[in-house]
Tab-separated table of N, CA and C in Angstrom:
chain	number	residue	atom	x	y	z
A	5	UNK	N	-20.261	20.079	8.615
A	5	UNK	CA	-19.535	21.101	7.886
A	5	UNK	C	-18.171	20.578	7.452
A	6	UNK	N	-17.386	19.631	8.043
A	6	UNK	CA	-16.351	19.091	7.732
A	6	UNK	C	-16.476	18.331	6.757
A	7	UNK	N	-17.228	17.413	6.605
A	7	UNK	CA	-17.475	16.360	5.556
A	7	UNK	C	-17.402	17.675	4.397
A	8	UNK	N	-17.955	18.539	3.967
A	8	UNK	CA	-17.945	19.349	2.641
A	8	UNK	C	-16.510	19.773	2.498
A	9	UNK	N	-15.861	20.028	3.312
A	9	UNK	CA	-14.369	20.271	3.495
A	9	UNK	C	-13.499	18.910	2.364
A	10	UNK	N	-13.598	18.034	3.540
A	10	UNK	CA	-13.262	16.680	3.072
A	10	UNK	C	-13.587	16.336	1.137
A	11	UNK	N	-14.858	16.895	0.793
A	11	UNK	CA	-15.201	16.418	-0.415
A	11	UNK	C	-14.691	16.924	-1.433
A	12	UNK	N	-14.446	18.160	-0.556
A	12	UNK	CA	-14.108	19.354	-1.409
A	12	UNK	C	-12.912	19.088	-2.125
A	13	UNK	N	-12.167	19.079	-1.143
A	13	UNK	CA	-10.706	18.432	-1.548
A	13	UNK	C	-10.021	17.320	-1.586
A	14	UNK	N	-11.218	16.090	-1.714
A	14	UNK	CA	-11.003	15.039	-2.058
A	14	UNK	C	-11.837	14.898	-3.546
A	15	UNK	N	-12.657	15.165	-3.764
A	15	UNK	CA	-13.417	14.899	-5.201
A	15	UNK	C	-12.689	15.257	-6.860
A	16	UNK	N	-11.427	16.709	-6.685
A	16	UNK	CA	-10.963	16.889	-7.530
A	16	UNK	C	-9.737	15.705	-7.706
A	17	UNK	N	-9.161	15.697	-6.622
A	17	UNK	CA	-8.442	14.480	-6.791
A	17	UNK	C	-8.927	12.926	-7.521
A	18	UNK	N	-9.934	13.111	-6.591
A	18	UNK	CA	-10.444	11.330	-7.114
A	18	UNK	C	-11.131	11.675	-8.978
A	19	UNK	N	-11.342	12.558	-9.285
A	19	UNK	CA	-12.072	12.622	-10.640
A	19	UNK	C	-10.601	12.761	-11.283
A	20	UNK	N	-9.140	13.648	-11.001
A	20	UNK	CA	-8.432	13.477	-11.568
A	20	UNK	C	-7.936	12.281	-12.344
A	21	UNK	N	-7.552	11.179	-11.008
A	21	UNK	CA	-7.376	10.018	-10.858
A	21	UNK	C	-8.172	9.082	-11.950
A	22	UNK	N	-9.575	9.284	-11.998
A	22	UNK	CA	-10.630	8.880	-12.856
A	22	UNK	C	-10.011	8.777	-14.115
A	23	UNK	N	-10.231	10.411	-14.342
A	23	UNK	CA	-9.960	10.826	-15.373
A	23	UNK	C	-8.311	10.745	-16.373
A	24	UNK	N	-7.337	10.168	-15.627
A	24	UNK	CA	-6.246	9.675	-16.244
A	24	UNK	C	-6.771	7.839	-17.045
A	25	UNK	N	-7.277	7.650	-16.040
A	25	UNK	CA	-7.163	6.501	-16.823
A	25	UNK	C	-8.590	5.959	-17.957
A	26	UNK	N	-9.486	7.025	-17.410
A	26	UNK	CA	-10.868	6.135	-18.280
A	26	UNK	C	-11.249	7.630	-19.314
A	27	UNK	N	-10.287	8.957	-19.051
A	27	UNK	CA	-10.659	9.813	-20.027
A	27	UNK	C	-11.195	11.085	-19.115
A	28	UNK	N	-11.238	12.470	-19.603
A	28	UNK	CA	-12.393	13.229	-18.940
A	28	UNK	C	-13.986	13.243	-19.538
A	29	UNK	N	-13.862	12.719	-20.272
A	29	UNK	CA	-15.712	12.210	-20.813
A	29	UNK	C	-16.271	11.447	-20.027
A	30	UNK	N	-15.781	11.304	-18.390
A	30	UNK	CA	-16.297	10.529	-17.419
A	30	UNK	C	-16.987	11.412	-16.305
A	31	UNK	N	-16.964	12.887	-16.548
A	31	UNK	CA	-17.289	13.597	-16.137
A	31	UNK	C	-18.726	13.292	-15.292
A	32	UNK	N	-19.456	13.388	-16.474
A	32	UNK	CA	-21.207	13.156	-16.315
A	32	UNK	C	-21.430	12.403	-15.772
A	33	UNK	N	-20.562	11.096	-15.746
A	33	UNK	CA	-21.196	9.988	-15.217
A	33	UNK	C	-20.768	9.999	-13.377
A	34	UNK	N	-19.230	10.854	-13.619
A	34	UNK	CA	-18.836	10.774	-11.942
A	34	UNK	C	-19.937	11.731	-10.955
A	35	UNK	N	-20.029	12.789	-11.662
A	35	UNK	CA	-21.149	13.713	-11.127
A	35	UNK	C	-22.667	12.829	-10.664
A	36	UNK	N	-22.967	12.656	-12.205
A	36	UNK	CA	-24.322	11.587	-11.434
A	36	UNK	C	-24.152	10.386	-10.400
A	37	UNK	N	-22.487	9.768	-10.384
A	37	UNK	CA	-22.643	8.722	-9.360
A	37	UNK	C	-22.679	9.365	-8.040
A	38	UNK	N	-22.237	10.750	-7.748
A	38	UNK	CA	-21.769	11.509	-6.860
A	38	UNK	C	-23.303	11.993	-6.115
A	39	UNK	N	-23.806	12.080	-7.126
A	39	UNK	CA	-25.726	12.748	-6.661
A	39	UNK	C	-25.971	11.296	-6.141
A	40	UNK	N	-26.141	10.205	-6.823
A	40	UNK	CA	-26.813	9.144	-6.134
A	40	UNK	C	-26.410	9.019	-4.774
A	41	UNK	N	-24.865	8.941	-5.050
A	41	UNK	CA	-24.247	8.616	-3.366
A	41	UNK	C	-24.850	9.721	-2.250
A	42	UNK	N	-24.955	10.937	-2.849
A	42	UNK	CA	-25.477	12.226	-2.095
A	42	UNK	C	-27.228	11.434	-1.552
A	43	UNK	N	-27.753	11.348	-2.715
A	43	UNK	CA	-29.031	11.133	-2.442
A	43	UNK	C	-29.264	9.961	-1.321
A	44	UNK	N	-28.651	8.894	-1.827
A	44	UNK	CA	-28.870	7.603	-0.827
A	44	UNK	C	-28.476	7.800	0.475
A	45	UNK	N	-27.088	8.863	1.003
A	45	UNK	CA	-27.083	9.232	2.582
A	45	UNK	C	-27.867	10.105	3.221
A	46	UNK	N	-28.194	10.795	2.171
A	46	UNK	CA	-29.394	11.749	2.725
A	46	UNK	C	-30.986	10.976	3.103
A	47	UNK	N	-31.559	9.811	2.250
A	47	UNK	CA	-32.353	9.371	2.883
A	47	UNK	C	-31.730	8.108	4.285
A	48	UNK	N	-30.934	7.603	4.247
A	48	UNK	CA	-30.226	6.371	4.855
A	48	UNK	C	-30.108	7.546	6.375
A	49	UNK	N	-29.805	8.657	5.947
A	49	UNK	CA	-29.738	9.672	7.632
A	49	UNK	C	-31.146	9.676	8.196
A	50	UNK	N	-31.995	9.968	6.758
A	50	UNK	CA	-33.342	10.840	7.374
A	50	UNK	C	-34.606	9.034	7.921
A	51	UNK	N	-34.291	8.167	7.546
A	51	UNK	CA	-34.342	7.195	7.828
A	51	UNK	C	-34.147	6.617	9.390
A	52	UNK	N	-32.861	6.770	9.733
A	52	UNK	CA	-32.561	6.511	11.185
A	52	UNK	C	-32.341	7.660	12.022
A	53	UNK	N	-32.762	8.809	11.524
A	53	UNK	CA	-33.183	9.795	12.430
A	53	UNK	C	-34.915	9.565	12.571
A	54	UNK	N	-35.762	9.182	12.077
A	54	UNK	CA	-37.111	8.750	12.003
A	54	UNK	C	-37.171	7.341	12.967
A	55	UNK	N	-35.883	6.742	12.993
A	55	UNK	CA	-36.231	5.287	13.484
A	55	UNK	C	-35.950	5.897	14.916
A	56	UNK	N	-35.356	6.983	15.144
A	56	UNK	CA	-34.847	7.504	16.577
A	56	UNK	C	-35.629	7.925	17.207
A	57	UNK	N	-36.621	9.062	16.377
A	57	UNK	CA	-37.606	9.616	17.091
A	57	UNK	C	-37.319	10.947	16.995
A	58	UNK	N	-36.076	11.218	16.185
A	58	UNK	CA	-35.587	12.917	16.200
A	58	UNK	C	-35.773	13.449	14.867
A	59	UNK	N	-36.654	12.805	14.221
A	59	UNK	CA	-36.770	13.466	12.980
A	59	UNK	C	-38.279	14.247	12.877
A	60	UNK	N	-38.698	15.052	12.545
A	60	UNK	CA	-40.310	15.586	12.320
A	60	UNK	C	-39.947	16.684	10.884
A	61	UNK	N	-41.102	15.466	10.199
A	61	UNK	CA	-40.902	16.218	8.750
A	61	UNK	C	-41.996	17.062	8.505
């Protein structure tokens, strides 16, 4: 629950930041890098929760 905290109020910042120097038409692309990164910890968790023995899908 913290980590969403953390993103929360770190993501407008970091897209600000982005967005001074490469434009806000970087939008789309920060969002989609943001899903990949989402996507890849979500399997990289469900992965070594499976290698643990605590996962049942």
């Amino acid at each position: 629950m913290a980590a969403s905290y953390v993103g929360t109020m770190l993501m407008p910042a970091l897209f600000g930041l982005l967005a001074q120097k490469l434009g806000s038409g970087t939008l789309p692309y920060f969002i989609l890098i943001m899903y990949f990164v989402m996507i890849t910890a979500t399997v990289a968790l469900v992965r070594n929760l499976q290698k643990r023995g605590k996962y049942n899908s």
